[in-house]
Amino acid sequence: MPDSALAWMAYALSLTGVREIPGPKNNPVIVAWLRRLKAWWSDDETPWCGTFVAHVARSVGLPLPRHWYRAKAWLDWGVPCAPAYGALCVLDRQGGGHVFFVTRASRGFLWGIGGNQGNRVCEAKFSRDRVLGCRWPVGVPLPQPLPAGEDGADRPSEVEA
């Protein structure tokens, strides 16, 4: 069950719908995140899942890994944990990785809120086969793992990134 004490999740979910602007223009919201994070680039075409997670983490006072823009760098953040509501999850993908916050689970899949999922912030479904690890903020009591529900879950995913 969602924990209202997880400020990062409340904030991440409030950003649902932020999306890239196709073509040469850039979403000023994403550009502002990059500016606040002191990124050396300023476009929404560069993969931005790490930017989303870093923006959310910094906004609620959580520390960032040195290379916050690299999804797999988040494997060194916090402490390891089982998939749980609010856990940060790092996936493998061809050409790199992907990072998001877990919202629910089934035997074969994890769902999570993340950036650059179908070029927007949304909840998406991911195969557990791709999971490299889940992490939890240091100093925050470890959560209870999510029970693995049925794979024919109650609602379809918007996108699998």
Backbone as JSON, one array per atom type, in Angstrom:
{
  "sequence": "MPDSALAWMAYALSLTGVREIPGPKNNPVIVAWLRRLKAWWSDDETPWCGTFVAHVARSVGLPLPRHWYRAKAWLDWGVPCAPAYGALCVLDRQGGGHVFFVTRASRGFLWGIGGNQGNRVCEAKFSRDRVLGCRWPVGVPLPQPLPAGEDGADRPSEVEA",
  "N": [[0.83, -1.18, 0.0], [0.45, 2.27, -0.7], [2.5, 4.68, 0.98], [1.88, 7.54, 2.67], [3.85, 9.02, 3.83], [6.02, 9.05, 2.22], [7.55, 11.35, 0.76], [8.88, 11.72, -1.66], [7.51, 10.08, -3.43], [4.91, 11.18, -3.51], [5.55, 13.62, -4.68], [6.75, 12.79, -7.12], [4.56, 11.5, -8.37], [2.91, 13.7, -8.69], [3.97, 14.91, -10.87], [3.14, 13.59, -13.08], [2.47, 13.32, -16.5], [4.1, 15.36, -17.46], [5.91, 16.06, -20.36], [8.1, 15.47, -23.19], [8.74, 17.89, -25.78], [8.11, 17.4, -29.08], [10.51, 17.63, -31.77], [12.52, 20.59, -32.48], [12.01, 22.27, -30.28], [11.97, 22.52, -26.65], [10.7, 21.18, -23.59], [10.03, 23.54, -21.18], [9.83, 22.91, -18.47], [11.29, 20.51, -18.07], [13.77, 21.46, -18.95], [14.25, 23.34, -16.93], [14.6, 21.61, -14.74], [17.01, 20.42, -15.51], [18.71, 22.66, -15.46], [18.63, 23.34, -12.69], [19.88, 21.1, -11.7], [22.37, 21.45, -12.63], [23.2, 20.46, -15.13], [25.09, 19.81, -18.12], [23.85, 19.91, -20.51], [20.85, 20.93, -22.26], [18.44, 19.98, -23.29], [15.38, 18.2, -24.07], [15.59, 15.91, -25.49], [17.73, 14.31, -24.94], [18.21, 11.3, -23.18], [16.24, 11.22, -20.24], [15.48, 9.92, -17.86], [17.08, 9.57, -15.54], [17.41, 12.23, -14.89], [14.81, 12.98, -14.17], [14.44, 11.36, -11.83], [16.55, 12.36, -10.25], [15.76, 15.05, -10.02], [13.36, 14.76, -8.56], [14.34, 13.48, -6.21], [16.21, 15.42, -5.22], [14.44, 17.55, -4.8], [13.0, 16.79, -2.56], [14.9, 16.65, -0.64], [16.67, 14.48, -0.67], [19.86, 12.87, -1.12], [22.04, 12.8, -4.05], [23.5, 10.53, -6.45], [26.86, 10.8, -7.71], [26.96, 10.74, -10.56], [24.23, 11.32, -11.46], [22.69, 11.48, -13.76], [23.04, 9.19, -15.18], [21.39, 6.22, -15.52], [22.21, 3.71, -14.43], [24.0, 4.52, -12.49], [22.53, 4.96, -10.24], [22.48, 2.56, -8.94], [24.38, 2.61, -7.0], [23.39, 4.22, -5.07], [21.81, 4.96, -1.96], [20.52, 2.14, -0.11], [20.45, -1.42, -0.71], [17.31, -3.02, -1.5], [14.26, -4.96, -1.45], [11.81, -5.1, -4.11], [9.56, -2.53, -3.53], [6.88, -0.3, -2.63], [7.72, 2.87, -3.66], [10.43, 2.34, -3.79], [13.5, 2.84, -5.48], [14.16, 1.75, -8.7], [16.39, 0.09, -10.85], [16.9, -0.67, -14.18], [18.13, -2.86, -16.76], [18.86, -2.13, -20.13], [19.08, -2.19, -23.69], [21.88, -0.46, -24.71], [22.16, 0.96, -22.35], [20.61, 1.93, -19.35], [17.69, 2.16, -17.23], [15.75, 4.08, -14.94], [13.46, 4.34, -12.23], [10.64, 4.92, -9.95], [9.18, 2.48, -7.94], [5.8, 1.41, -8.11], [3.97, -0.72, -7.99], [3.65, -4.36, -8.07], [3.92, -7.56, -9.7], [4.09, -11.12, -10.25], [5.71, -11.33, -12.54], [6.3, -8.73, -13.3], [7.21, -5.26, -12.7], [5.79, -2.15, -11.87], [6.13, 1.33, -12.41], [6.62, 4.83, -11.6], [8.09, 7.14, -13.67], [10.44, 9.17, -15.51], [10.76, 10.01, -18.99], [9.48, 7.82, -20.02], [8.03, 6.55, -22.58], [8.46, 9.06, -23.59], [7.49, 10.78, -21.63], [6.39, 11.62, -18.25], [5.12, 9.02, -16.51], [3.26, 6.14, -15.31], [4.61, 2.99, -15.86], [5.05, -0.37, -17.11], [7.32, -3.0, -16.44], [9.39, -5.78, -17.22], [10.42, -8.11, -14.79], [12.71, -9.47, -15.37], [14.54, -7.68, -16.32], [15.44, -6.18, -14.2], [18.04, -4.73, -12.4], [18.51, -3.95, -9.86], [17.05, -2.78, -6.75], [16.71, 0.14, -4.76], [16.92, 2.01, -1.68], [16.4, 4.99, 0.23], [19.07, 6.04, 2.35], [18.84, 6.02, 5.85], [16.1, 6.07, 5.98], [13.54, 4.08, 7.22], [13.55, 0.69, 6.16], [11.27, -0.55, 3.72], [8.3, -2.68, 3.63], [8.37, -5.43, 1.43], [6.64, -5.38, -1.71], [3.72, -7.34, -2.23], [3.64, -9.9, -4.64], [1.39, -9.65, -7.04], [-1.15, -10.97, -9.25], [-0.15, -11.74, -12.63], [-1.84, -10.91, -14.63], [-2.55, -8.18, -14.18], [-4.49, -5.57, -12.51], [-4.8, -3.21, -14.04], [-3.93, -2.02, -17.28], [-0.58, -1.34, -18.48], [0.74, 1.88, -19.34], [2.93, 2.16, -20.99], [5.81, 0.34, -21.98], [8.98, 0.9, -21.23]],
  "CA": [[0.0, 0.0, 0.0], [1.21, 3.51, -0.71], [2.78, 5.31, 2.26], [1.8, 8.98, 2.48], [5.05, 9.64, 4.38], [7.07, 9.03, 1.21], [7.42, 12.63, 0.05], [9.35, 11.6, -3.04], [6.47, 9.47, -4.27], [3.85, 12.18, -3.72], [6.04, 14.61, -5.64], [6.9, 12.13, -8.43], [3.23, 11.29, -8.95], [2.34, 15.0, -9.06], [4.57, 15.33, -12.14], [2.59, 12.77, -14.17], [2.02, 14.07, -17.67], [5.17, 16.19, -18.04], [6.38, 15.33, -21.54], [8.97, 16.13, -24.15], [8.13, 18.57, -26.92], [8.78, 16.87, -30.27], [11.18, 18.58, -32.64], [13.61, 21.4, -31.95], [11.66, 22.93, -29.03], [12.15, 21.72, -25.45], [9.78, 21.49, -22.51], [10.72, 24.39, -20.2], [9.85, 22.26, -17.15], [12.45, 19.6, -18.07], [14.96, 22.32, -19.04], [14.47, 23.91, -15.59], [15.18, 20.55, -13.92], [18.41, 20.29, -15.92], [19.42, 23.84, -14.96], [18.79, 23.21, -11.23], [20.81, 19.99, -11.43], [23.66, 21.87, -13.2], [23.55, 19.61, -16.28], [25.81, 20.52, -19.17], [22.98, 19.93, -21.69], [19.6, 21.62, -21.92], [17.37, 19.57, -24.2], [14.58, 17.07, -23.6], [15.82, 14.77, -26.38], [18.71, 13.46, -24.27], [17.47, 10.48, -22.21], [16.08, 12.0, -19.01], [14.94, 9.19, -16.7], [17.91, 9.92, -14.39], [17.12, 13.63, -14.57], [13.55, 12.97, -13.42], [14.67, 10.8, -10.49], [17.39, 13.3, -9.52], [14.95, 16.22, -9.68], [12.45, 14.37, -7.47], [15.13, 13.25, -5.0], [16.73, 16.7, -4.71], [13.32, 18.39, -4.38], [12.55, 16.39, -1.23], [16.04, 16.64, 0.27], [17.48, 13.26, -0.71], [21.12, 13.07, -1.83], [22.14, 12.26, -5.41], [24.8, 9.96, -6.78], [27.7, 11.73, -8.48], [26.54, 10.73, -11.97], [22.78, 11.17, -11.35], [22.11, 11.44, -15.11], [23.19, 7.82, -15.69], [20.45, 5.35, -14.79], [22.89, 2.66, -13.67], [24.7, 5.13, -11.35], [21.64, 4.88, -9.08], [22.73, 1.3, -8.23], [25.29, 2.92, -5.88], [22.68, 5.16, -4.21], [20.99, 4.35, -0.9], [20.82, 0.77, 0.31], [19.64, -2.39, -1.47], [16.04, -3.44, -0.91], [13.37, -5.72, -2.32], [10.83, -4.2, -4.73], [8.6, -2.0, -2.55], [6.32, 0.97, -3.04], [8.65, 3.96, -3.44], [11.82, 1.96, -4.04], [14.08, 3.21, -6.76], [14.48, 0.52, -9.43], [17.27, 0.27, -12.0], [16.74, -1.72, -15.19], [19.04, -2.96, -17.88], [18.25, -1.98, -21.45], [20.09, -2.09, -24.72], [22.46, 0.87, -24.77], [22.26, 1.64, -21.05], [19.73, 1.5, -18.28], [16.5, 2.97, -16.98], [15.52, 4.2, -13.5], [12.11, 4.81, -11.89], [10.18, 4.6, -8.6], [8.23, 1.37, -7.98], [4.44, 1.66, -7.61], [3.3, -1.99, -7.71], [4.39, -5.53, -8.54], [3.29, -8.86, -9.93], [5.14, -12.14, -10.32], [6.63, -11.12, -13.66], [6.48, -7.33, -13.68], [7.16, -4.13, -11.77], [5.27, -0.91, -12.44], [6.73, 2.45, -11.72], [6.52, 6.2, -12.1], [9.41, 7.57, -14.1], [10.56, 10.12, -16.6], [11.18, 9.5, -20.28], [8.77, 6.57, -20.27], [7.18, 6.98, -23.69], [8.73, 10.5, -23.72], [6.72, 11.54, -20.65], [6.33, 11.08, -16.9], [3.93, 8.19, -16.38], [3.48, 4.81, -14.75], [4.86, 2.02, -16.92], [5.25, -1.76, -16.69], [8.62, -3.53, -16.84], [9.66, -7.17, -16.88], [11.37, -8.31, -13.69], [13.96, -10.0, -15.94], [15.42, -6.54, -16.62], [15.81, -5.48, -12.97], [19.4, -4.87, -11.9], [18.47, -3.76, -8.41], [16.19, -1.78, -6.15], [17.45, 0.88, -3.74], [16.1, 2.74, -0.72], [17.21, 6.06, 0.82], [19.76, 5.83, 3.62], [18.23, 6.71, 6.98], [14.64, 5.89, 5.96], [13.31, 2.66, 7.53], [13.29, -0.16, 5.0], [9.85, -0.84, 3.54], [7.87, -4.05, 3.41], [8.3, -5.71, 0.0], [5.29, -5.48, -2.3], [3.32, -8.69, -2.57], [3.57, -10.11, -6.08], [0.03, -9.95, -7.46], [-1.31, -11.75, -10.48], [0.44, -11.11, -13.8], [-2.9, -10.24, -15.38], [-2.82, -7.13, -13.19], [-5.79, -4.89, -12.57], [-4.9, -2.2, -15.08], [-2.84, -2.16, -18.24], [0.44, -0.31, -18.41], [0.69, 2.86, -20.42], [4.08, 2.01, -21.88], [6.96, -0.38, -21.43], [10.16, 1.64, -21.72]],
  "C": [[0.88, 1.24, 0.0], [1.34, 4.11, 0.69], [2.82, 6.81, 2.05], [3.04, 9.69, 3.02], [6.18, 9.7, 3.35], [6.93, 10.27, 0.32], [7.86, 12.53, -1.39], [8.31, 10.99, -3.94], [5.33, 10.45, -4.53], [4.3, 13.19, -4.77], [6.17, 13.99, -7.04], [5.55, 11.97, -9.11], [2.59, 12.61, -9.37], [2.88, 15.49, -10.41], [4.07, 14.51, -13.33], [2.09, 13.68, -15.28], [3.06, 15.02, -18.25], [5.75, 15.4, -19.2], [7.33, 16.17, -22.37], [8.13, 16.9, -25.16], [8.85, 18.05, -28.16], [9.41, 17.98, -31.11], [12.21, 19.43, -31.92], [13.29, 22.14, -30.64], [11.83, 21.96, -27.87], [11.14, 22.15, -24.39], [10.51, 22.33, -21.46], [10.76, 23.78, -18.79], [11.07, 21.34, -17.05], [13.74, 20.4, -18.14], [15.27, 22.93, -17.67], [15.06, 22.86, -14.65], [16.67, 20.43, -14.22], [19.24, 21.45, -15.38], [19.68, 23.71, -13.45], [19.79, 22.13, -10.85], [22.21, 20.28, -11.98], [24.14, 20.92, -14.3], [24.28, 20.44, -17.31], [25.02, 20.53, -20.48], [21.65, 20.55, -21.27], [18.47, 21.23, -22.86], [16.63, 18.36, -23.63], [14.68, 15.87, -24.54], [16.85, 13.81, -25.8], [17.94, 12.62, -23.25], [17.45, 11.13, -20.83], [15.44, 11.25, -17.86], [15.74, 9.51, -15.44], [17.68, 11.35, -13.95], [15.84, 13.71, -13.75], [13.77, 12.49, -11.98], [15.51, 11.77, -9.65], [16.6, 14.54, -9.12], [14.02, 15.91, -8.51], [13.23, 14.22, -6.17], [15.62, 14.57, -4.4], [15.6, 17.56, -4.16], [12.81, 18.05, -2.99], [13.71, 16.2, -0.25], [16.85, 15.37, 0.31], [18.77, 13.53, -1.49], [21.08, 12.43, -3.23], [23.47, 11.53, -5.57], [25.57, 10.95, -7.65], [27.22, 11.86, -9.92], [25.04, 10.45, -12.06], [22.1, 11.01, -12.7], [22.22, 10.06, -15.74], [22.3, 6.9, -14.86], [21.19, 4.35, -13.9], [23.7, 3.22, -12.5], [23.85, 5.05, -10.09], [21.78, 3.54, -8.34], [23.66, 1.49, -7.03], [24.64, 3.85, -4.86], [21.94, 4.39, -3.12], [21.48, 2.97, -0.5], [19.96, -0.19, -0.5], [18.35, -2.73, -0.73], [15.29, -4.31, -1.92], [12.43, -4.72, -3.0], [9.74, -3.82, -3.71], [8.06, -0.69, -3.09], [7.31, 2.08, -2.67], [10.11, 3.63, -3.66], [12.26, 2.47, -5.4], [14.5, 1.92, -7.44], [15.33, 0.86, -10.65], [17.13, -0.95, -12.9], [17.91, -1.72, -16.16], [18.24, -2.73, -19.15], [19.38, -1.87, -22.45], [20.58, -0.65, -24.81], [22.56, 1.58, -23.44], [21.35, 1.07, -20.01], [18.5, 2.4, -18.23], [16.27, 2.96, -15.48], [14.15, 4.82, -13.26], [11.8, 4.45, -10.45], [9.07, 3.56, -8.69], [6.87, 1.8, -7.4], [3.69, 0.38, -7.29], [4.06, -3.13, -8.37], [3.45, -6.7, -8.83], [4.42, -9.88, -10.0], [6.16, -11.83, -11.4], [6.97, -9.69, -13.96], [6.56, -6.4, -12.47], [6.58, -2.96, -12.55], [5.95, 0.23, -11.71], [6.5, 3.78, -12.4], [7.94, 6.65, -12.44], [9.33, 8.58, -15.22], [11.07, 9.43, -17.85], [10.65, 8.09, -20.52], [7.74, 6.9, -21.33], [7.27, 8.5, -23.86], [7.92, 11.37, -22.75], [6.9, 10.92, -19.26], [5.02, 10.31, -16.81], [4.29, 6.91, -15.61], [3.64, 3.87, -15.94], [5.16, 0.66, -16.3], [6.57, -2.27, -17.26], [8.77, -4.98, -16.4], [10.68, -7.24, -15.75], [12.7, -8.86, -14.2], [14.98, -8.9, -16.2], [15.95, -5.84, -15.38], [17.25, -5.8, -12.57], [19.45, -4.7, -10.39], [17.46, -2.71, -8.0], [16.95, -1.17, -4.99], [16.48, 1.7, -2.89], [16.96, 3.82, -0.07], [17.82, 5.68, 2.17], [19.02, 6.63, 4.7], [16.71, 6.63, 7.02], [14.4, 4.4, 6.24], [12.94, 1.87, 6.28], [11.81, -0.53, 4.92], [9.57, -2.34, 3.52], [7.84, -4.29, 1.9], [6.85, -5.77, -0.47], [4.94, -6.94, -2.53], [3.22, -8.8, -4.1], [2.16, -10.55, -6.44], [0.0, -10.82, -8.71], [-0.69, -11.01, -11.65], [-0.61, -10.48, -14.69], [-3.42, -9.11, -14.51], [-4.07, -6.33, -13.51], [-5.89, -3.77, -13.58], [-3.73, -2.32, -16.03], [-1.8, -1.05, -18.05], [0.24, 0.67, -19.55], [1.77, 2.57, -21.45], [5.08, 1.09, -21.22], [8.18, 0.24, -22.05], [11.35, 0.71, -21.87]]
}
